[in-house]
Coordinates of C-alpha atoms in Angstrom, one line a residue:
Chain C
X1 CA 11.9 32.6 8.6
X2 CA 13.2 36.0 9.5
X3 CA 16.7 36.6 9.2
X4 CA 19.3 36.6 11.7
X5 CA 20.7 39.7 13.2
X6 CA 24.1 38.2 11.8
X7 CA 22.8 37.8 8.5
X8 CA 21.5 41.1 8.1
X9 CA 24.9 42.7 9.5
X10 CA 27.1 40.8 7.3
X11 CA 24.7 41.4 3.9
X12 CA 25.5 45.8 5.0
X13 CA 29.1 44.9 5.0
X14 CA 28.6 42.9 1.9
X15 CA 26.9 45.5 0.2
X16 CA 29.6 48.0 1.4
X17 CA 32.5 45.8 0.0
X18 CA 30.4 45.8 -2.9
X19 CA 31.6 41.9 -2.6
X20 CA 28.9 38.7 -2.4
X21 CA 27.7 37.6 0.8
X22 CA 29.2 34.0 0.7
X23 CA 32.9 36.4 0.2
X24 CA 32.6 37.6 3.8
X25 CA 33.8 35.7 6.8
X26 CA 34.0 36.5 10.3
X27 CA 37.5 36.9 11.1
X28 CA 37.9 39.4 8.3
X29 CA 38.5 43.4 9.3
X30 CA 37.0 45.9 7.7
X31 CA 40.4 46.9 6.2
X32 CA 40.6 43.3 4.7
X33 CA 37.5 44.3 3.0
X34 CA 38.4 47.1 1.7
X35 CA 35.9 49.4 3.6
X36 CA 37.7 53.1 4.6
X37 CA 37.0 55.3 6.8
X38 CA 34.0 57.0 4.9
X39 CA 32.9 53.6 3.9
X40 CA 32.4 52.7 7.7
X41 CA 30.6 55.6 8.6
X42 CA 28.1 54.9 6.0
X43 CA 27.9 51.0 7.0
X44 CA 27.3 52.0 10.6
X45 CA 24.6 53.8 9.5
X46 CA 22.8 51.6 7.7
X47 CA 23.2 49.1 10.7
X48 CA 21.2 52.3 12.4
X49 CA 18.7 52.5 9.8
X50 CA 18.1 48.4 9.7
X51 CA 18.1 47.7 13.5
X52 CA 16.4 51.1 14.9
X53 CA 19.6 51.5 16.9
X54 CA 21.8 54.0 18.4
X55 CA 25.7 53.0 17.6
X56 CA 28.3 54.7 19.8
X57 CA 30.8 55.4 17.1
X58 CA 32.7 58.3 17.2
X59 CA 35.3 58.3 14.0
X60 CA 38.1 60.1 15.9
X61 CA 38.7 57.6 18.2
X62 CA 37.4 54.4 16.8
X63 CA 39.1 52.1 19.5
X64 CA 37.6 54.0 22.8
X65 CA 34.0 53.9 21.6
X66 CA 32.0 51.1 23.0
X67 CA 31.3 49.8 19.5
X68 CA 34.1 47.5 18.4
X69 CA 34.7 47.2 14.6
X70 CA 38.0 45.2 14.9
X71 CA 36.2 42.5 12.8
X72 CA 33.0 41.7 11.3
X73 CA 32.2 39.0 14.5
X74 CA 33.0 42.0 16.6
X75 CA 30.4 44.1 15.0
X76 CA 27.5 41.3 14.6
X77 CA 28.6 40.8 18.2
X78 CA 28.2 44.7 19.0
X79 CA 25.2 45.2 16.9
X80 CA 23.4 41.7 18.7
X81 CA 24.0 43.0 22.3
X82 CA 22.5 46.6 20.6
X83 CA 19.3 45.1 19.4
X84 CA 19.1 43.3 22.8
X85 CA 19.4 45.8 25.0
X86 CA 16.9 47.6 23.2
X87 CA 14.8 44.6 23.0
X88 CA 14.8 45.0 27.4
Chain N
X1 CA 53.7 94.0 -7.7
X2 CA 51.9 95.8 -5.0
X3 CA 52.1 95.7 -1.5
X4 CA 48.7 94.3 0.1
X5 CA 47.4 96.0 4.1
X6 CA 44.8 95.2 5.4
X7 CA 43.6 99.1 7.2
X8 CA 40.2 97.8 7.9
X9 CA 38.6 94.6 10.3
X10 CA 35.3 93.7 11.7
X11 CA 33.6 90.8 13.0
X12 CA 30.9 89.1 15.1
X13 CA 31.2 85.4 16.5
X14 CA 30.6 83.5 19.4
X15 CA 33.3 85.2 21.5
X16 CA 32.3 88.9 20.7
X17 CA 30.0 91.2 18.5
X18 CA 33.0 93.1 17.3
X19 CA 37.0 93.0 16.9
X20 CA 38.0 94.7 20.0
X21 CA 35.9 92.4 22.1
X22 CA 37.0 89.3 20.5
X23 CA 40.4 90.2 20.7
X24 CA 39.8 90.4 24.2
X25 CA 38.5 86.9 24.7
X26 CA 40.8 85.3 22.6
X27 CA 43.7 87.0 25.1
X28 CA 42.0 85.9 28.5
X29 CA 41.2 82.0 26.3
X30 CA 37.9 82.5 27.0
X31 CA 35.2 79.7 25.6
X32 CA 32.7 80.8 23.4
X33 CA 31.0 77.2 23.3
X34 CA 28.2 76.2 24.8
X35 CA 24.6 74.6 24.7
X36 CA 23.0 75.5 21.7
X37 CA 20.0 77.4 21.8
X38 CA 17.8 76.4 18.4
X39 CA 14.6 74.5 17.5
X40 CA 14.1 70.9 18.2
X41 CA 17.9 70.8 19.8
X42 CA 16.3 67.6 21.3
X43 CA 16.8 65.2 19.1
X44 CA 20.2 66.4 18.0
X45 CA 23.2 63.9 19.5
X46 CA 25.4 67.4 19.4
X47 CA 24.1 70.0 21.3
X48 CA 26.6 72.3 21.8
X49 CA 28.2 75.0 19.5
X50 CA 29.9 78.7 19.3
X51 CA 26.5 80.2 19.4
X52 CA 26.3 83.7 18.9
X53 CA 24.5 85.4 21.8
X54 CA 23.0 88.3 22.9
X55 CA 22.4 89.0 19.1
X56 CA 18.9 90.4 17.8
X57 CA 18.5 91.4 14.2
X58 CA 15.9 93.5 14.9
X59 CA 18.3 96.3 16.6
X60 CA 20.2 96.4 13.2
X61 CA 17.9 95.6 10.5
X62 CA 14.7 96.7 9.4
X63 CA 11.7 94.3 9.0
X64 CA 12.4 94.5 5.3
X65 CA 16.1 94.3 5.4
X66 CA 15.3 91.0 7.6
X67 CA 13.0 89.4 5.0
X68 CA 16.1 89.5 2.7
X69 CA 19.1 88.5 4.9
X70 CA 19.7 85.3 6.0
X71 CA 21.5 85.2 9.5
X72 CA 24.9 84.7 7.3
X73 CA 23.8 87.7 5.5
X74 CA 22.9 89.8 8.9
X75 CA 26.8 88.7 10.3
X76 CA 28.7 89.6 6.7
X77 CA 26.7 92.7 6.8
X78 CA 27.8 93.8 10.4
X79 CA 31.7 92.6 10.0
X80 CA 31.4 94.7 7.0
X81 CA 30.1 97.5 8.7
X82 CA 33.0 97.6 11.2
X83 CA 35.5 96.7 9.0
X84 CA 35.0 100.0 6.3
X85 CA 34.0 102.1 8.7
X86 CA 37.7 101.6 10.1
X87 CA 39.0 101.6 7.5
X88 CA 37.7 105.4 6.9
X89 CA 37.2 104.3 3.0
X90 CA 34.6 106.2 0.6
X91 CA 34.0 104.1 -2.1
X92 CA 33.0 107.1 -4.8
X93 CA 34.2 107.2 -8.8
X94 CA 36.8 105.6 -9.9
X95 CA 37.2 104.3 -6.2
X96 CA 34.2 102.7 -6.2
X97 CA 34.1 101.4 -10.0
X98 CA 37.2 98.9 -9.2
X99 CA 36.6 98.2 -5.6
X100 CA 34.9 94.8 -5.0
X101 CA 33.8 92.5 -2.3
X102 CA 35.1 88.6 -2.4
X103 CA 33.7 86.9 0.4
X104 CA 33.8 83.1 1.7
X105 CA 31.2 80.9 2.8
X106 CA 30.2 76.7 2.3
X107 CA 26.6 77.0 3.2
X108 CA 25.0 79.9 2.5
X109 CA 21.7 80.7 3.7
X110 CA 21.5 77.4 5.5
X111 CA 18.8 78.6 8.0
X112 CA 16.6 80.0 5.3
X113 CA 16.5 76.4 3.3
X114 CA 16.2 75.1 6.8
X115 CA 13.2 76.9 7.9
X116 CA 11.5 76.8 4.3
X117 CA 11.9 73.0 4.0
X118 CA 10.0 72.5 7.5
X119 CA 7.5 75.1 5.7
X120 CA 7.1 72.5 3.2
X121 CA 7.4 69.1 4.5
X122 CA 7.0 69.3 8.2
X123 CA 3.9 71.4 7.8
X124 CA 2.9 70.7 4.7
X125 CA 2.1 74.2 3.4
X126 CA 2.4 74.6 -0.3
X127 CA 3.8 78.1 -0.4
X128 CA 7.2 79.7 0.8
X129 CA 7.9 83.6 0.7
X130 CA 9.0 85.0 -2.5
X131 CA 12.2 85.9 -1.2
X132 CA 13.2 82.4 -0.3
X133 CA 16.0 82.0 -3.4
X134 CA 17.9 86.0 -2.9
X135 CA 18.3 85.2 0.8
X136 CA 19.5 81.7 0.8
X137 CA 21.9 82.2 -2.2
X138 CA 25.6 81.6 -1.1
X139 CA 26.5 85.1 -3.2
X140 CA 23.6 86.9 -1.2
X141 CA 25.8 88.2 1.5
X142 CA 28.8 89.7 -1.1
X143 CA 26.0 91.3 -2.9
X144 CA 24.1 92.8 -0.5
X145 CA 27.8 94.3 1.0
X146 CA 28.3 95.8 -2.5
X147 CA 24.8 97.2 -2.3
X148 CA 25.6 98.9 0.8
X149 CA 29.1 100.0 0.4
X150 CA 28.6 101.5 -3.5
X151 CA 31.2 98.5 -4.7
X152 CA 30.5 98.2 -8.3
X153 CA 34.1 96.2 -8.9
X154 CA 35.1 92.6 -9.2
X155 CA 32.7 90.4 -6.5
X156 CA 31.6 87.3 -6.0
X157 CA 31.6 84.3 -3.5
X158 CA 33.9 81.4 -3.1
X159 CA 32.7 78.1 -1.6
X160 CA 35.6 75.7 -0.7
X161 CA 34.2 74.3 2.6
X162 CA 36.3 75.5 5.4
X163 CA 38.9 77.0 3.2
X164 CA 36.3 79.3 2.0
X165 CA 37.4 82.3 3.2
X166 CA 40.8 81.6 3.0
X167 CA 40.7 81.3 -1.1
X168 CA 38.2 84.4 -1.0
X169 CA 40.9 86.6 0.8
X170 CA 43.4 85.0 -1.6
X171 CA 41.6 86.3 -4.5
X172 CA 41.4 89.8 -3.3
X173 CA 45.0 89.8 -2.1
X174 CA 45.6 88.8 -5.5
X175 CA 43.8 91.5 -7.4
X176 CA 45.1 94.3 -5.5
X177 CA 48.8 92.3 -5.5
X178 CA 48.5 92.6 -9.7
X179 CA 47.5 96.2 -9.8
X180 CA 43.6 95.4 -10.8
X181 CA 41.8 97.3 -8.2
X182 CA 43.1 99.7 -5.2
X183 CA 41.1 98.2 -2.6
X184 CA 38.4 94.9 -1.7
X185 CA 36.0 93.9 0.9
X186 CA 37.0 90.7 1.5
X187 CA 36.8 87.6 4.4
X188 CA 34.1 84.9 5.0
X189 CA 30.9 84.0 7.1
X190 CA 28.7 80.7 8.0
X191 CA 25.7 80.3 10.0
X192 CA 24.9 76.5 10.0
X193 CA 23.8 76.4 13.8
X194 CA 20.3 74.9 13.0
X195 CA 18.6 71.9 13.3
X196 CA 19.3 70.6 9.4
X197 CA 22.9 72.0 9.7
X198 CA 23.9 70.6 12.9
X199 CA 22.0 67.2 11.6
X200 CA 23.7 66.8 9.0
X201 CA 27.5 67.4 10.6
X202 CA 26.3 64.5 13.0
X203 CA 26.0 61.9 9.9
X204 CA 30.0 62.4 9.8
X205 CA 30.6 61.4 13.4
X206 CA 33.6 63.7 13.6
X207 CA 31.5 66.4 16.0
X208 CA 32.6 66.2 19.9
X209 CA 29.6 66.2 22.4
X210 CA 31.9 68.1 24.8
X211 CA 34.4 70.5 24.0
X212 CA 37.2 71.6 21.0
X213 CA 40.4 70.3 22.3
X214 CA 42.7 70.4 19.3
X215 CA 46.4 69.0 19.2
X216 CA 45.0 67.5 22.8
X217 CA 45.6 63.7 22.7
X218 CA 42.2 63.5 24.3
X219 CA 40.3 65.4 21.8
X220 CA 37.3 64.1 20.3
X221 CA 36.1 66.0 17.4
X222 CA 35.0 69.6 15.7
X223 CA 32.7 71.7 17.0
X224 CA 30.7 74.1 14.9
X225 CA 30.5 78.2 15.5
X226 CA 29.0 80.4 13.5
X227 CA 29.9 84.2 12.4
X228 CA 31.4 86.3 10.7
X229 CA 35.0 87.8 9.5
X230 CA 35.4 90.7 7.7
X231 CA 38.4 92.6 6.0
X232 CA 39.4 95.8 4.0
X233 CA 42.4 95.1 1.9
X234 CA 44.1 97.9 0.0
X235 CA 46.9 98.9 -1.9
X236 CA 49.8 99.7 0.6
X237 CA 50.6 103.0 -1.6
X238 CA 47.5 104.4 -1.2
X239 CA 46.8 103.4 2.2
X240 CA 49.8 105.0 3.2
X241 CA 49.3 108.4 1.0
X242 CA 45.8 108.5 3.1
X243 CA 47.1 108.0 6.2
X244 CA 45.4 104.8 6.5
X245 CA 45.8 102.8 9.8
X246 CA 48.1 99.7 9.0
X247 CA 46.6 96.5 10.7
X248 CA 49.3 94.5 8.8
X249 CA 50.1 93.4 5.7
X250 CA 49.2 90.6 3.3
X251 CA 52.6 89.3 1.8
X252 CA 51.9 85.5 0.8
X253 CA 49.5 83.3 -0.5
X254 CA 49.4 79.7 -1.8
X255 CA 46.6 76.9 -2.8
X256 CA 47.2 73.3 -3.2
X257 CA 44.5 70.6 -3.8
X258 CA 45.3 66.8 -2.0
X259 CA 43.6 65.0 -5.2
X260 CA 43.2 62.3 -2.9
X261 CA 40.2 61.7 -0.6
X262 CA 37.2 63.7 0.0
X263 CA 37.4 63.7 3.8
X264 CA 40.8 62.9 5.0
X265 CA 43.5 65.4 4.7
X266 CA 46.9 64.9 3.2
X267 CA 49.8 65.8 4.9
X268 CA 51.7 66.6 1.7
X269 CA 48.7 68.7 0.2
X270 CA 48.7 70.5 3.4
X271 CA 52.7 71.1 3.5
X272 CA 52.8 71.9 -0.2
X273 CA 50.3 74.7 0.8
X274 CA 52.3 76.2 4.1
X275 CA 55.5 76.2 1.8
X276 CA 54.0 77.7 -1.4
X277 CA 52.7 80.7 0.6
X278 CA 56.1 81.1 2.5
X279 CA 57.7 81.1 -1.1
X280 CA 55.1 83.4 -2.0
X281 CA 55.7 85.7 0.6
X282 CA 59.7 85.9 -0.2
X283 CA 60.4 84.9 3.4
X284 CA 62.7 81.8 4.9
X285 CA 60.8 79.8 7.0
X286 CA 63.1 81.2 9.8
X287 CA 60.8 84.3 9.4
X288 CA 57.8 82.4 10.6
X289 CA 57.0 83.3 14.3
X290 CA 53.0 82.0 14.4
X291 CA 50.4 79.7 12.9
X292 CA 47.3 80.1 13.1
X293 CA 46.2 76.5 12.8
X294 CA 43.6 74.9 11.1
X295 CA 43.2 73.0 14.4
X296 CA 39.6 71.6 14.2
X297 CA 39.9 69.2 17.0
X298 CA 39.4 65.9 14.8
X299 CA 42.3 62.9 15.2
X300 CA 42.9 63.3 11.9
X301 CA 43.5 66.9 11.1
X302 CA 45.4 67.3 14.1
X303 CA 48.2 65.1 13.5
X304 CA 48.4 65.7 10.0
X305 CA 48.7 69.6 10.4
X306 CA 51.5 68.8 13.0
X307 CA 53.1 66.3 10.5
X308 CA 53.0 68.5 7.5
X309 CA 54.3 71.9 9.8
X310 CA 56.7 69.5 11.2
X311 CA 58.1 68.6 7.0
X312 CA 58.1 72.0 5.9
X313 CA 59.7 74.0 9.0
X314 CA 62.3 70.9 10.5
X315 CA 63.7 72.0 13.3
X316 CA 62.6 75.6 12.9
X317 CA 59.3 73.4 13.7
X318 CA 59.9 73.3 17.6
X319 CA 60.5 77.1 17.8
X320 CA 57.2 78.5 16.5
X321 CA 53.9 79.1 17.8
X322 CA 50.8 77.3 16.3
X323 CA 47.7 77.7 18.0
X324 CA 44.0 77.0 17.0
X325 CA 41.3 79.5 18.0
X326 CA 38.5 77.3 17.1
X327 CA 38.8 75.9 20.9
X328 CA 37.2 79.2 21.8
X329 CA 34.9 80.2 18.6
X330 CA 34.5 76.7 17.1
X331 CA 34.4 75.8 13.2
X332 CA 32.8 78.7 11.5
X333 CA 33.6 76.6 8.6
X334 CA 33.4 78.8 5.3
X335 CA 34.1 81.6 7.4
X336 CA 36.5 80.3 9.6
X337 CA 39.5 82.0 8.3
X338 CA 38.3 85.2 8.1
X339 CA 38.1 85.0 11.9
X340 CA 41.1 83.4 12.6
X341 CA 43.0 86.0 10.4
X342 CA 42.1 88.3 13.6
X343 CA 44.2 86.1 15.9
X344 CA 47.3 86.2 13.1
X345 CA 46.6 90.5 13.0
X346 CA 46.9 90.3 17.4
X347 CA 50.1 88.4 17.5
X348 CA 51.9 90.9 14.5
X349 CA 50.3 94.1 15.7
X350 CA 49.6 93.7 19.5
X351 CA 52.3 91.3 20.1
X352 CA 49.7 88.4 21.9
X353 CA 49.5 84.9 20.9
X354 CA 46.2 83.6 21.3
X355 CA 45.9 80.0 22.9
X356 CA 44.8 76.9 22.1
X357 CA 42.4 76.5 24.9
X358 CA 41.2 73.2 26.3
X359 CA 44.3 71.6 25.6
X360 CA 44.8 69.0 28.7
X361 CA 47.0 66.0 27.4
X362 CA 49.9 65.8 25.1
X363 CA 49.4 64.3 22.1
X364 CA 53.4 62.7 20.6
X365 CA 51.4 63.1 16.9
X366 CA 51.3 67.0 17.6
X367 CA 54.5 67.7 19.5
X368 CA 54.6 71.6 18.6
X369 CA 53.9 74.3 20.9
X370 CA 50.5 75.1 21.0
X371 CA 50.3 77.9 23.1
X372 CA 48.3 75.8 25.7
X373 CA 45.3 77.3 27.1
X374 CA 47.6 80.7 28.7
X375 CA 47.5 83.8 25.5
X376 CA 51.7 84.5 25.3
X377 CA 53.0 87.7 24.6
X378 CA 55.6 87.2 21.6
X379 CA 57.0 89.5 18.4
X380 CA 55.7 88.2 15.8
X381 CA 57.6 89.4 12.4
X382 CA 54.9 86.8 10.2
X383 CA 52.5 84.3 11.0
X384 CA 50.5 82.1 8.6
X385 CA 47.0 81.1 8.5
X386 CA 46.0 77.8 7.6
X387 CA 42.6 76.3 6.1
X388 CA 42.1 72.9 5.0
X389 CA 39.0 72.1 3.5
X390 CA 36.9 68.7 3.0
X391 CA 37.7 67.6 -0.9
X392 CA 41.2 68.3 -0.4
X393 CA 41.4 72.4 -0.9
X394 CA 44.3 73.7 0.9
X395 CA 44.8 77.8 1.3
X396 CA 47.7 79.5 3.3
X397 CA 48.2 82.9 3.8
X398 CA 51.4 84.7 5.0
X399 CA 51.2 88.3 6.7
X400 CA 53.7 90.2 8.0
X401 CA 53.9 93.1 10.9
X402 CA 53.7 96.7 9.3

């Protein structure tokens, strides 16, 4: 069985947090994890590379760009309605 | 100690292909950015830059001369020109035996690896031109200045990101300050403006798709340029026994590393700078009339430029100008403050304040005056010019009005 979209998000941020997967819960923020600025950048792209997606992400102004990072639903969230609009 | 002048400038970015005519655009806050014009701009996210334009190698170079210098090269060699030939230097004997060239720049020969990794991998051709390594080497441009200029002194090239040319110009400040050489060739130059350059800036996500709006609260990012800044600086007695023009002169300098992150600045690596070349300089930061910002348009710089100028000055803060060019030129990056030093020479010697254009919302993080969008005519007694780098590399210097 393939895996989810949701799994596949949450084992990039895993791997970012250098943390397990079973560590990680949705409510957590990317702060709670531990994951900077730089370490953001470089999960957004791998979410890029794994999904064949454009993310709108633009690190000077996190909160106006369409891709909400507030917490790691909010990104499985974002990165879902990506992969589906692409999907159209 | 010696005194430092600077009696020789020259340059070619995206607002002119010399100082007089980029002096001129920097007064009316004209916009040298624009859509960039390079292979496969396509399938780059950022397609606009400070370009330069109307440029053709083959009207200063030779075919063979070309097969050698790499568009950084080409720029360096032309600022160079300018700049000595103003400076109405003959480098000859002794002269010529001490005189050296220091120059800035982070990339190199970026469009030569560029164009010679396509050779390789996107074509799949097995073989490059021999002079693939002497062009794209980052010391390339200092050497083939010493070449042309007979300077047989201390030279070589400093690569700390976009304080590049702000340590170079340091280190020649410093040699003639000490008494080890009369006069040096000094400043800084990047041409990045290619597919694999502009790519790679992307990655970040720190580039605007729009415009350079620094200290604007709606800015959005950095915008690359490209270009080149060059400088004579001499010994102040010997200028003066000559007869030597006086651009103005070089009084401070100071470096400071954050030791903290490699991408986000620190306001008190940034403040310990500004003050240490102040000190440097002998002056109380009363004296300060302008700063050339760093200014690169990113939320982060920005605010912690403001934040640290705000620290060191207090309230002398609110009274001084600080205004960053690189809304009209863009981030020339390791040659960036070799150009900007132009707009610090304009406010001491011409008495003009260039703007920072694009600059449409206050931001409450950079509550300084700017100099929005309008040049300003001002005395200037000394201005500063700032460079932060990526890593954490801080470089300020401190001129004065001669």
């Amino acid at each position: 069985m393939p895996e989810t979209v949701r799994d596949r998000v949450i084992q990039i941020i895993a791997d970012q947090a250098l943390l397990d997967v079973s560590d990680i819960s949705m409510d957590q923020t990317l702060e709670d994890l531990g994951i900077d600025s730089l370490g953001l950048v470089e999960s957004i792209f791998a979410i890029e590379e794994t999904f064949d997606i454009q993310v709108p992400f633009n690190a000077n102004d996190p909160k106006a760009s369409a891709f909400d990072i507030s917490s790691v639903a909010s990104i499985v969230e974002a990165v879902q309605k990506l992969v589906a609009d692409q999907a159209k | 100690m010696k005194r430092v002048v600077i009696t020789g400038a020259g340059t070619i970015n995206a607002l002119g292909h010399d100082v007089a005519a980029t002096l001129e655009a920097m007064r009316e806050g004209r916009c040298g950015i624009g859509p960039l014009k390079i292979r496969d701009v396509e399938r780059l996210s950022i397609q606009i830059g400070g370009q330069v334009h109307g440029y053709d190698p083959e009207t200063h170079f030779n075919r063979q001369q070309i097969s050698l210098y790499d568009r950084f090269t080409q720029f360096t060699l032309l600022a160079a020109k300018e700049a000595i030939t103003q400076s109405g230097l003959h480098f000859e004997g002794e002269l010529a035996s001490q005189s050296g060239v220091v120059l800035g720049t982070a990339g190199g020969g970026v469009n030569t690896w560029d164009e010679n990794y396509r050779t390789v991998y996107e074509e799949g051709k097995n073989r490059v031109h021999p002079f693939v390594v002497p062009k794209l080497m980052n010391n390339a441009a200092a050497s083939h200045v010493s070449m042309e200029w007979n300077l047989k002194g201390p030279s070589f090239t400093v690569a700390t990101a976009c304080a590049s040319s702000n340590h170079a110009m340091g280190q020649a400040f410093h040699m003639i300050r000490s008494g080890m050489t009369t006069a040096m060739v000094t400043g800084g130059s990047e041409s990045m403006l290619c597919f694999g350059g502009v790519k790679a800036w992307e990655g970040l996500r720190v580039m605007s798709k729009d415009a350079c709006r620094p200290f604007s609260a709606n800015r959005n990012g950095m915008v690359q340029g490209e270009g080149a800044a060059v400088f004579v600086f001499e010994d102040y007695d010997h200028a003066k026994a000559r007869g030597a023009e006086l651009l103005a002169e070089v009084i401070g300098f100071a470096m400071t590393s954050d030791a903290a992150d490699i991408v986000m600045p620190s306001k008190q690596g940034a403040a310990r700078a500004i003050s240490g070349a102040i000190k440097d300089a002998g002056l109380n930061r009363d004296a300060i009339g302008y700063i050339n910002a760093h200014g690169t348009g990113t939320a982060a710089n920005d605010k912690t430029e403001c934040a640290a100028v705000a620290d060191v000055f207090g309230h002398h803060a609110d009274k001084l100008m600080i205004s960053s060019t690189k809304s009209m030129h863009g981030h020339l990056i390791g040659g960036t403050g070799a150009v900007e030093l132009l707009a610090c020479i304009m406010a001491l010697r011409d008495g003009v304040v260039a703007p920072t254009i694009g600059y449409e919302e206050a931001d409450p993080e950079c509550a300084l005056d700017v100099v929005p969008n309008v040049a300003r005519e001002a005395r200037v007694e000394a201005a500063l010019s700032n460079a932060f780098a990526f890593g954490g590399l801080n470089a300020v210097l401190a001129l004065r009005r001669v």
